[in-house]
Each structure stands twice: as C-alpha cells, then as structure tokens.
Amino acid sequence: MKKTLVVLMLFVMIISVGCAKEAVLKQEDVSNIGNNEVEKSNEISVTDVSGKEIILSEKPEKVISLYASFADLWYEAGGDLVGICDSRTLPEKVADLPKVGKMSTPNVEAILALEPDFIIVRDGYVKQEEIIPLLIENNIVVYLANYNNFSEMLKVYKDFC
C-alpha cells in the first residue's frame, strides 16, 4: 500500500513539474516574438480522442466534467469545475458541485443553466455523445476524452495542463 502511494505521488510530482516547465517555455517563446505572433501563440491547441483539433483563445473558466475520473485529472492540472455528472465514485473535491445528471444520462437543461464554456465528455458514452451537437450550438467547447492505458492518460493530462 505504501509503495503504491509513493509511486502515485512521484507520478503526480513528475507530471506537475512537466506542466510547469511547459508553461515557462511558452512564456519564453512569447517574449521573443512580435505582437501579431504573440496573439497567435496565446492560443491553446489540443486534439481530442476523436481527432478534432480544439483551439482556445483563453483558459476555460466554467468547466463541466461529464465523467468523474476526468475531474481528478482536471484539478491536478490546475483547473476548477462548476459542475459534474453524479456518480458513486465522485472525488471529494467535487462532492458539493452542482450535478448535471448521471454519467449515462446527462441533463442538458442543468448543463446549460451553469453556462459552461468548456465540457469534458467521455468517449463511448452514447448519451453524452448525443448532446455534443446541442452543446456546440450553444457555443460550448467540447473535449471528447478517454484513456485505456497510462500513455493515453498522460496525453489527456497534458491537454488539461
């Protein structure tokens, strides 16, 4: 048990340092280029599991996770959530957040009422994927996520950073 905890803590520390190092490198790159290029370099670009490139001009402020496991990663990457789908395995940090339905049946009205600008959707959950067009129509950025192994989880975590 202690060995597992130590390995997990080392993993989180390594990933956190990697995210901080990446942010420092981007700031150094920005300081050496002209104004037009600075505006372009402030954009954040990630590719979700569907292969869709998502370009953000600023950090999302009102984020909802439709899958409990992604909440932990989002918080570890330095983000905050305004809502989450209800689950038996909710992280303690999100227990008091507004619930936007169940993971298998998200509540569109509850989601829209929170006025999110970014939603993390679980790939492979049909009811979650069905509401994506409606979310996009409401100018909400959708990030489709999934991971089945350590390297895929690292990719999602890096995107969240």
PDB file of N, CA and C in Angstrom, residues 9-100:
ATOM      1  N   MET A   9       2.413   9.346  -5.881  1.00  0.00           N
ATOM      2  CA  MET A   9       2.850  10.709  -5.553  1.00  0.00           C
ATOM      3  C   MET A   9       4.003  11.138  -6.455  1.00  0.00           C
ATOM      4  N   LEU A  10       4.935  10.227  -6.740  1.00  0.00           N
ATOM      5  CA  LEU A  10       6.031  10.544  -7.646  1.00  0.00           C
ATOM      6  C   LEU A  10       5.505  10.875  -9.036  1.00  0.00           C
ATOM      7  N   PHE A  11       4.531  10.108  -9.492  1.00  0.00           N
ATOM      8  CA  PHE A  11       3.923  10.342 -10.792  1.00  0.00           C
ATOM      9  C   PHE A  11       3.310  11.745 -10.863  1.00  0.00           C
ATOM     10  N   VAL A  12       2.525  12.113  -9.846  1.00  0.00           N
ATOM     11  CA  VAL A  12       1.884  13.424  -9.823  1.00  0.00           C
ATOM     12  C   VAL A  12       2.934  14.529  -9.803  1.00  0.00           C
ATOM     13  N   MET A  13       4.006  14.351  -9.042  1.00  0.00           N
ATOM     14  CA  MET A  13       5.061  15.359  -8.971  1.00  0.00           C
ATOM     15  C   MET A  13       5.748  15.519 -10.323  1.00  0.00           C
ATOM     16  N   ILE A  14       6.042  14.412 -10.987  1.00  0.00           N
ATOM     17  CA  ILE A  14       6.712  14.462 -12.289  1.00  0.00           C
ATOM     18  C   ILE A  14       5.833  15.169 -13.308  1.00  0.00           C
ATOM     19  N   ILE A  15       4.558  14.825 -13.333  1.00  0.00           N
ATOM     20  CA  ILE A  15       3.630  15.444 -14.272  1.00  0.00           C
ATOM     21  C   ILE A  15       3.482  16.926 -13.969  1.00  0.00           C
ATOM     22  N   SER A  16       3.377  17.295 -12.701  1.00  0.00           N
ATOM     23  CA  SER A  16       3.225  18.704 -12.321  1.00  0.00           C
ATOM     24  C   SER A  16       4.430  19.513 -12.756  1.00  0.00           C
ATOM     25  N   VAL A  17       5.621  18.978 -12.573  1.00  0.00           N
ATOM     26  CA  VAL A  17       6.832  19.663 -12.998  1.00  0.00           C
ATOM     27  C   VAL A  17       6.833  19.820 -14.512  1.00  0.00           C
ATOM     28  N   GLY A  18       6.401  18.793 -15.213  1.00  0.00           N
ATOM     29  CA  GLY A  18       6.333  18.857 -16.678  1.00  0.00           C
ATOM     30  C   GLY A  18       5.391  19.947 -17.152  1.00  0.00           C
ATOM     31  N   CYS A  19       4.228  20.078 -16.502  1.00  0.00           N
ATOM     32  CA  CYS A  19       3.284  21.128 -16.882  1.00  0.00           C
ATOM     33  C   CYS A  19       3.870  22.497 -16.596  1.00  0.00           C
ATOM     34  N   ALA A  20       4.506  22.670 -15.448  1.00  0.00           N
ATOM     35  CA  ALA A  20       5.107  23.957 -15.104  1.00  0.00           C
ATOM     36  C   ALA A  20       6.226  24.298 -16.074  1.00  0.00           C
ATOM     37  N   LYS A  21       7.068  23.321 -16.435  1.00  0.00           N
ATOM     38  CA  LYS A  21       8.163  23.558 -17.364  1.00  0.00           C
ATOM     39  C   LYS A  21       7.616  23.981 -18.719  1.00  0.00           C
ATOM     40  N   GLU A  22       6.545  23.318 -19.175  1.00  0.00           N
ATOM     41  CA  GLU A  22       5.946  23.662 -20.464  1.00  0.00           C
ATOM     42  C   GLU A  22       5.440  25.097 -20.451  1.00  0.00           C
ATOM     43  N   ALA A  23       4.808  25.533 -19.355  1.00  0.00           N
ATOM     44  CA  ALA A  23       4.303  26.896 -19.261  1.00  0.00           C
ATOM     45  C   ALA A  23       5.447  27.904 -19.309  1.00  0.00           C
ATOM     46  N   VAL A  24       6.568  27.621 -18.663  1.00  0.00           N
ATOM     47  CA  VAL A  24       7.717  28.512 -18.679  1.00  0.00           C
ATOM     48  C   VAL A  24       8.284  28.611 -20.085  1.00  0.00           C
ATOM     49  N   LEU A  25       8.397  27.500 -20.771  1.00  0.00           N
ATOM     50  CA  LEU A  25       8.925  27.522 -22.126  1.00  0.00           C
ATOM     51  C   LEU A  25       8.043  28.360 -23.040  1.00  0.00           C
ATOM     52  N   LYS A  26       6.747  28.238 -22.921  1.00  0.00           N
ATOM     53  CA  LYS A  26       5.843  29.023 -23.761  1.00  0.00           C
ATOM     54  C   LYS A  26       6.013  30.510 -23.475  1.00  0.00           C
ATOM     55  N   GLN A  27       6.167  30.897 -22.220  1.00  0.00           N
ATOM     56  CA  GLN A  27       6.346  32.299 -21.880  1.00  0.00           C
ATOM     57  C   GLN A  27       7.641  32.831 -22.488  1.00  0.00           C
ATOM     58  N   GLU A  28       8.721  32.044 -22.440  1.00  0.00           N
ATOM     59  CA  GLU A  28       9.988  32.466 -23.043  1.00  0.00           C
ATOM     60  C   GLU A  28       9.840  32.633 -24.543  1.00  0.00           C
ATOM     61  N   ASP A  29       9.131  31.715 -25.178  1.00  0.00           N
ATOM     62  CA  ASP A  29       8.922  31.806 -26.620  1.00  0.00           C
ATOM     63  C   ASP A  29       8.133  33.068 -26.972  1.00  0.00           C
ATOM     64  N   VAL A  30       7.119  33.395 -26.183  1.00  0.00           N
ATOM     65  CA  VAL A  30       6.271  34.549 -26.441  1.00  0.00           C
ATOM     66  C   VAL A  30       7.063  35.844 -26.312  1.00  0.00           C
ATOM     67  N   SER A  31       7.990  35.924 -25.368  1.00  0.00           N
ATOM     68  CA  SER A  31       8.711  37.174 -25.137  1.00  0.00           C
ATOM     69  C   SER A  31       9.650  37.539 -26.288  1.00  0.00           C
ATOM     70  N   ASN A  32       9.931  36.621 -27.184  1.00  0.00           N
ATOM     71  CA  ASN A  32      10.876  36.871 -28.266  1.00  0.00           C
ATOM     72  C   ASN A  32      10.233  37.105 -29.622  1.00  0.00           C
ATOM     73  N   ILE A  33       8.921  37.274 -29.687  1.00  0.00           N
ATOM     74  CA  ILE A  33       8.275  37.444 -30.984  1.00  0.00           C
ATOM     75  C   ILE A  33       7.424  38.704 -31.010  1.00  0.00           C
ATOM     76  N   GLY A  34       7.007  39.127 -32.232  1.00  0.00           N
ATOM     77  CA  GLY A  34       6.238  40.360 -32.405  1.00  0.00           C
ATOM     78  C   GLY A  34       4.811  40.247 -31.918  1.00  0.00           C
ATOM     79  N   ASN A  35       4.095  41.384 -31.867  1.00  0.00           N
ATOM     80  CA  ASN A  35       2.753  41.429 -31.304  1.00  0.00           C
ATOM     81  C   ASN A  35       1.767  40.500 -32.007  1.00  0.00           C
ATOM     82  N   ASN A  36       1.756  40.473 -33.342  1.00  0.00           N
ATOM     83  CA  ASN A  36       0.821  39.598 -34.040  1.00  0.00           C
ATOM     84  C   ASN A  36       1.082  38.142 -33.713  1.00  0.00           C
ATOM     85  N   GLU A  37       2.339  37.779 -33.621  1.00  0.00           N
ATOM     86  CA  GLU A  37       2.672  36.403 -33.299  1.00  0.00           C
ATOM     87  C   GLU A  37       2.351  36.086 -31.849  1.00  0.00           C
ATOM     88  N   VAL A  38       2.450  37.069 -30.952  1.00  0.00           N
ATOM     89  CA  VAL A  38       2.110  36.848 -29.548  1.00  0.00           C
ATOM     90  C   VAL A  38       0.639  36.462 -29.438  1.00  0.00           C
ATOM     91  N   GLU A  39      -0.228  37.174 -30.171  1.00  0.00           N
ATOM     92  CA  GLU A  39      -1.649  36.856 -30.109  1.00  0.00           C
ATOM     93  C   GLU A  39      -1.888  35.426 -30.565  1.00  0.00           C
ATOM     94  N   LYS A  40      -1.222  34.998 -31.619  1.00  0.00           N
ATOM     95  CA  LYS A  40      -1.399  33.631 -32.104  1.00  0.00           C
ATOM     96  C   LYS A  40      -0.842  32.619 -31.112  1.00  0.00           C
ATOM     97  N   SER A  41       0.288  32.938 -30.480  1.00  0.00           N
ATOM     98  CA  SER A  41       0.909  31.971 -29.589  1.00  0.00           C
ATOM     99  C   SER A  41       0.144  31.815 -28.284  1.00  0.00           C
ATOM    100  N   ASN A  42      -0.756  32.762 -27.957  1.00  0.00           N
ATOM    101  CA  ASN A  42      -1.559  32.640 -26.746  1.00  0.00           C
ATOM    102  C   ASN A  42      -2.678  31.625 -26.919  1.00  0.00           C
ATOM    103  N   GLU A  43      -2.918  31.207 -28.135  1.00  0.00           N
ATOM    104  CA  GLU A  43      -3.938  30.200 -28.362  1.00  0.00           C
ATOM    105  C   GLU A  43      -3.456  28.851 -27.847  1.00  0.00           C
ATOM    106  N   ILE A  44      -4.400  28.106 -27.330  1.00  0.00           N
ATOM    107  CA  ILE A  44      -4.120  26.762 -26.843  1.00  0.00           C
ATOM    108  C   ILE A  44      -4.747  25.795 -27.834  1.00  0.00           C
ATOM    109  N   SER A  45      -3.968  24.839 -28.296  1.00  0.00           N
ATOM    110  CA  SER A  45      -4.462  23.870 -29.263  1.00  0.00           C
ATOM    111  C   SER A  45      -4.262  22.462 -28.716  1.00  0.00           C
ATOM    112  N   VAL A  46      -5.333  21.697 -28.684  1.00  0.00           N
ATOM    113  CA  VAL A  46      -5.275  20.293 -28.273  1.00  0.00           C
ATOM    114  C   VAL A  46      -6.106  19.478 -29.255  1.00  0.00           C
ATOM    115  N   THR A  47      -5.845  18.212 -29.313  1.00  0.00           N
ATOM    116  CA  THR A  47      -6.609  17.311 -30.166  1.00  0.00           C
ATOM    117  C   THR A  47      -7.265  16.260 -29.287  1.00  0.00           C
ATOM    118  N   ASP A  48      -8.597  16.157 -29.368  1.00  0.00           N
ATOM    119  CA  ASP A  48      -9.290  15.180 -28.524  1.00  0.00           C
ATOM    120  C   ASP A  48      -9.220  13.782 -29.147  1.00  0.00           C
ATOM    121  N   VAL A  49      -9.827  12.801 -28.495  1.00  0.00           N
ATOM    122  CA  VAL A  49      -9.697  11.411 -28.959  1.00  0.00           C
ATOM    123  C   VAL A  49     -10.389  11.155 -30.293  1.00  0.00           C
ATOM    124  N   SER A  50     -11.279  12.052 -30.694  1.00  0.00           N
ATOM    125  CA  SER A  50     -11.934  11.883 -31.994  1.00  0.00           C
ATOM    126  C   SER A  50     -11.051  12.399 -33.120  1.00  0.00           C
ATOM    127  N   GLY A  51      -9.941  13.055 -32.752  1.00  0.00           N
ATOM    128  CA  GLY A  51      -9.055  13.640 -33.751  1.00  0.00           C
ATOM    129  C   GLY A  51      -9.387  15.091 -34.059  1.00  0.00           C
ATOM    130  N   LYS A  52     -10.392  15.634 -33.376  1.00  0.00           N
ATOM    131  CA  LYS A  52     -10.799  17.021 -33.600  1.00  0.00           C
ATOM    132  C   LYS A  52      -9.832  17.961 -32.887  1.00  0.00           C
ATOM    133  N   GLU A  53      -9.313  18.941 -33.643  1.00  0.00           N
ATOM    134  CA  GLU A  53      -8.436  19.947 -33.037  1.00  0.00           C
ATOM    135  C   GLU A  53      -9.304  21.008 -32.377  1.00  0.00           C
ATOM    136  N   ILE A  54      -8.975  21.312 -31.136  1.00  0.00           N
ATOM    137  CA  ILE A  54      -9.688  22.324 -30.368  1.00  0.00           C
ATOM    138  C   ILE A  54      -8.719  23.468 -30.125  1.00  0.00           C
ATOM    139  N   ILE A  55      -9.117  24.665 -30.540  1.00  0.00           N
ATOM    140  CA  ILE A  55      -8.272  25.839 -30.350  1.00  0.00           C
ATOM    141  C   ILE A  55      -9.000  26.797 -29.407  1.00  0.00           C
ATOM    142  N   LEU A  56      -8.325  27.113 -28.311  1.00  0.00           N
ATOM    143  CA  LEU A  56      -8.883  28.029 -27.316  1.00  0.00           C
ATOM    144  C   LEU A  56      -8.066  29.312 -27.310  1.00  0.00           C
ATOM    145  N   SER A  57      -8.742  30.446 -27.284  1.00  0.00           N
ATOM    146  CA  SER A  57      -8.032  31.721 -27.217  1.00  0.00           C
ATOM    147  C   SER A  57      -7.736  32.120 -25.779  1.00  0.00           C
ATOM    148  N   GLU A  58      -8.387  31.459 -24.832  1.00  0.00           N
ATOM    149  CA  GLU A  58      -8.127  31.718 -23.418  1.00  0.00           C
ATOM    150  C   GLU A  58      -8.451  30.468 -22.608  1.00  0.00           C
ATOM    151  N   LYS A  59      -7.976  30.464 -21.388  1.00  0.00           N
ATOM    152  CA  LYS A  59      -8.206  29.324 -20.497  1.00  0.00           C
ATOM    153  C   LYS A  59      -9.699  29.227 -20.165  1.00  0.00           C
ATOM    154  N   PRO A  60     -10.279  28.043 -20.288  1.00  0.00           N
ATOM    155  CA  PRO A  60     -11.697  27.884 -19.922  1.00  0.00           C
ATOM    156  C   PRO A  60     -11.913  28.216 -18.446  1.00  0.00           C
ATOM    157  N   GLU A  61     -12.981  28.928 -18.154  1.00  0.00           N
ATOM    158  CA  GLU A  61     -13.264  29.340 -16.779  1.00  0.00           C
ATOM    159  C   GLU A  61     -14.411  28.550 -16.156  1.00  0.00           C
ATOM    160  N   LYS A  62     -15.398  28.179 -16.961  1.00  0.00           N
ATOM    161  CA  LYS A  62     -16.566  27.470 -16.439  1.00  0.00           C
ATOM    162  C   LYS A  62     -16.620  26.094 -17.100  1.00  0.00           C
ATOM    163  N   VAL A  63     -16.041  25.125 -16.410  1.00  0.00           N
ATOM    164  CA  VAL A  63     -15.846  23.790 -16.972  1.00  0.00           C
ATOM    165  C   VAL A  63     -16.742  22.779 -16.254  1.00  0.00           C
ATOM    166  N   ILE A  64     -17.314  21.880 -17.043  1.00  0.00           N
ATOM    167  CA  ILE A  64     -18.102  20.773 -16.513  1.00  0.00           C
ATOM    168  C   ILE A  64     -17.464  19.477 -16.997  1.00  0.00           C
ATOM    169  N   SER A  65     -17.344  18.515 -16.099  1.00  0.00           N
ATOM    170  CA  SER A  65     -16.870  17.179 -16.463  1.00  0.00           C
ATOM    171  C   SER A  65     -18.051  16.221 -16.402  1.00  0.00           C
ATOM    172  N   LEU A  66     -18.262  15.496 -17.483  1.00  0.00           N
ATOM    173  CA  LEU A  66     -19.356  14.520 -17.516  1.00  0.00           C
ATOM    174  C   LEU A  66     -18.883  13.127 -17.111  1.00  0.00           C
ATOM    175  N   TYR A  67     -17.672  13.047 -16.581  1.00  0.00           N
ATOM    176  CA  TYR A  67     -17.126  11.760 -16.155  1.00  0.00           C
ATOM    177  C   TYR A  67     -16.260  12.002 -14.925  1.00  0.00           C
ATOM    178  N   ALA A  68     -16.520  11.286 -13.850  1.00  0.00           N
ATOM    179  CA  ALA A  68     -15.876  11.537 -12.556  1.00  0.00           C
ATOM    180  C   ALA A  68     -14.353  11.426 -12.608  1.00  0.00           C
ATOM    181  N   SER A  69     -13.822  10.451 -13.314  1.00  0.00           N
ATOM    182  CA  SER A  69     -12.369  10.262 -13.351  1.00  0.00           C
ATOM    183  C   SER A  69     -11.638  11.442 -13.963  1.00  0.00           C
ATOM    184  N   PHE A  70     -12.289  12.144 -14.886  1.00  0.00           N
ATOM    185  CA  PHE A  70     -11.643  13.294 -15.503  1.00  0.00           C
ATOM    186  C   PHE A  70     -11.562  14.476 -14.543  1.00  0.00           C
ATOM    187  N   ALA A  71     -12.419  14.503 -13.541  1.00  0.00           N
ATOM    188  CA  ALA A  71     -12.401  15.598 -12.564  1.00  0.00           C
ATOM    189  C   ALA A  71     -11.070  15.628 -11.822  1.00  0.00           C
ATOM    190  N   ASP A  72     -10.594  14.474 -11.376  1.00  0.00           N
ATOM    191  CA  ASP A  72      -9.300  14.425 -10.686  1.00  0.00           C
ATOM    192  C   ASP A  72      -8.181  14.959 -11.564  1.00  0.00           C
ATOM    193  N   LEU A  73      -8.132  14.519 -12.810  1.00  0.00           N
ATOM    194  CA  LEU A  73      -7.091  14.993 -13.726  1.00  0.00           C
ATOM    195  C   LEU A  73      -7.195  16.497 -13.953  1.00  0.00           C
ATOM    196  N   TRP A  74      -8.421  16.990 -14.119  1.00  0.00           N
ATOM    197  CA  TRP A  74      -8.621  18.412 -14.360  1.00  0.00           C
ATOM    198  C   TRP A  74      -8.100  19.228 -13.174  1.00  0.00           C
ATOM    199  N   TYR A  75      -8.429  18.805 -11.951  1.00  0.00           N
ATOM    200  CA  TYR A  75      -7.951  19.515 -10.766  1.00  0.00           C
ATOM    201  C   TYR A  75      -6.435  19.417 -10.634  1.00  0.00           C
ATOM    202  N   GLU A  76      -5.865  18.249 -10.891  1.00  0.00           N
ATOM    203  CA  GLU A  76      -4.413  18.090 -10.806  1.00  0.00           C
ATOM    204  C   GLU A  76      -3.693  18.982 -11.812  1.00  0.00           C
ATOM    205  N   ALA A  77      -4.353  19.263 -12.934  1.00  0.00           N
ATOM    206  CA  ALA A  77      -3.764  20.125 -13.962  1.00  0.00           C
ATOM    207  C   ALA A  77      -3.952  21.607 -13.634  1.00  0.00           C
ATOM    208  N   GLY A  78      -4.626  21.907 -12.524  1.00  0.00           N
ATOM    209  CA  GLY A  78      -4.784  23.295 -12.096  1.00  0.00           C
ATOM    210  C   GLY A  78      -6.122  23.918 -12.440  1.00  0.00           C
ATOM    211  N   GLY A  79      -7.057  23.123 -12.914  1.00  0.00           N
ATOM    212  CA  GLY A  79      -8.364  23.661 -13.284  1.00  0.00           C
ATOM    213  C   GLY A  79      -9.373  23.594 -12.159  1.00  0.00           C
ATOM    214  N   ASP A  80     -10.511  24.218 -12.382  1.00  0.00           N
ATOM    215  CA  ASP A  80     -11.655  24.169 -11.467  1.00  0.00           C
ATOM    216  C   ASP A  80     -12.875  23.744 -12.277  1.00  0.00           C
ATOM    217  N   LEU A  81     -13.854  23.202 -11.595  1.00  0.00           N
ATOM    218  CA  LEU A  81     -15.100  22.791 -12.239  1.00  0.00           C
ATOM    219  C   LEU A  81     -16.266  23.570 -11.653  1.00  0.00           C
ATOM    220  N   VAL A  82     -17.309  23.766 -12.476  1.00  0.00           N
ATOM    221  CA  VAL A  82     -18.535  24.394 -11.984  1.00  0.00           C
ATOM    222  C   VAL A  82     -19.674  23.382 -11.892  1.00  0.00           C
ATOM    223  N   GLY A  83     -19.463  22.186 -12.442  1.00  0.00           N
ATOM    224  CA  GLY A  83     -20.485  21.156 -12.399  1.00  0.00           C
ATOM    225  C   GLY A  83     -19.915  19.812 -12.804  1.00  0.00           C
ATOM    226  N   ILE A  84     -20.638  18.757 -12.445  1.00  0.00           N
ATOM    227  CA  ILE A  84     -20.185  17.398 -12.738  1.00  0.00           C
ATOM    228  C   ILE A  84     -21.391  16.461 -12.784  1.00  0.00           C
ATOM    229  N   CYS A  85     -21.273  15.385 -13.555  1.00  0.00           N
ATOM    230  CA  CYS A  85     -22.301  14.348 -13.534  1.00  0.00           C
ATOM    231  C   CYS A  85     -22.188  13.574 -12.236  1.00  0.00           C
ATOM    232  N   ASP A  86     -23.312  13.171 -11.714  1.00  0.00           N
ATOM    233  CA  ASP A  86     -23.336  12.438 -10.456  1.00  0.00           C
ATOM    234  C   ASP A  86     -22.811  11.019 -10.668  1.00  0.00           C
ATOM    235  N   SER A  87     -22.111  10.520  -9.674  1.00  0.00           N
ATOM    236  CA  SER A  87     -21.516   9.186  -9.740  1.00  0.00           C
ATOM    237  C   SER A  87     -21.264   8.685  -8.327  1.00  0.00           C
ATOM    238  N   ARG A  88     -21.207   7.375  -8.173  1.00  0.00           N
ATOM    239  CA  ARG A  88     -20.871   6.798  -6.858  1.00  0.00           C
ATOM    240  C   ARG A  88     -19.411   7.033  -6.513  1.00  0.00           C
ATOM    241  N   THR A  89     -18.585   7.327  -7.510  1.00  0.00           N
ATOM    242  CA  THR A  89     -17.146   7.453  -7.290  1.00  0.00           C
ATOM    243  C   THR A  89     -16.656   8.888  -7.446  1.00  0.00           C
ATOM    244  N   LEU A  90     -17.454   9.853  -7.011  1.00  0.00           N
ATOM    245  CA  LEU A  90     -17.049  11.246  -7.147  1.00  0.00           C
ATOM    246  C   LEU A  90     -15.876  11.578  -6.229  1.00  0.00           C
ATOM    247  N   PRO A  91     -14.888  12.295  -6.754  1.00  0.00           N
ATOM    248  CA  PRO A  91     -13.802  12.773  -5.894  1.00  0.00           C
ATOM    249  C   PRO A  91     -14.365  13.721  -4.833  1.00  0.00           C
ATOM    250  N   GLU A  92     -13.749  13.739  -3.681  1.00  0.00           N
ATOM    251  CA  GLU A  92     -14.226  14.567  -2.579  1.00  0.00           C
ATOM    252  C   GLU A  92     -14.317  16.045  -2.959  1.00  0.00           C
ATOM    253  N   LYS A  93     -13.381  16.515  -3.779  1.00  0.00           N
ATOM    254  CA  LYS A  93     -13.341  17.929  -4.175  1.00  0.00           C
ATOM    255  C   LYS A  93     -14.606  18.381  -4.888  1.00  0.00           C
ATOM    256  N   VAL A  94     -15.286  17.463  -5.546  1.00  0.00           N
ATOM    257  CA  VAL A  94     -16.437  17.843  -6.367  1.00  0.00           C
ATOM    258  C   VAL A  94     -17.767  17.443  -5.751  1.00  0.00           C
ATOM    259  N   ALA A  95     -17.755  16.900  -4.552  1.00  0.00           N
ATOM    260  CA  ALA A  95     -18.973  16.395  -3.929  1.00  0.00           C
ATOM    261  C   ALA A  95     -20.058  17.466  -3.800  1.00  0.00           C
ATOM    262  N   ASP A  96     -19.664  18.724  -3.584  1.00  0.00           N
ATOM    263  CA  ASP A  96     -20.640  19.792  -3.390  1.00  0.00           C
ATOM    264  C   ASP A  96     -20.979  20.564  -4.660  1.00  0.00           C
ATOM    265  N   LEU A  97     -20.382  20.201  -5.779  1.00  0.00           N
ATOM    266  CA  LEU A  97     -20.677  20.895  -7.040  1.00  0.00           C
ATOM    267  C   LEU A  97     -22.083  20.556  -7.525  1.00  0.00           C
ATOM    268  N   PRO A  98     -22.693  21.455  -8.295  1.00  0.00           N
ATOM    269  CA  PRO A  98     -23.987  21.134  -8.901  1.00  0.00           C
ATOM    270  C   PRO A  98     -23.872  19.890  -9.793  1.00  0.00           C
ATOM    271  N   LYS A  99     -24.848  19.016  -9.703  1.00  0.00           N
ATOM    272  CA  LYS A  99     -24.866  17.796 -10.514  1.00  0.00           C
ATOM    273  C   LYS A  99     -25.678  18.054 -11.777  1.00  0.00           C
ATOM    274  N   VAL A 100     -25.143  17.586 -12.892  1.00  0.00           N
ATOM    275  CA  VAL A 100     -25.786  17.799 -14.197  1.00  0.00           C
ATOM    276  C   VAL A 100     -26.247  16.458 -14.777  1.00  0.00           C
TER     277      VAL A 100
END
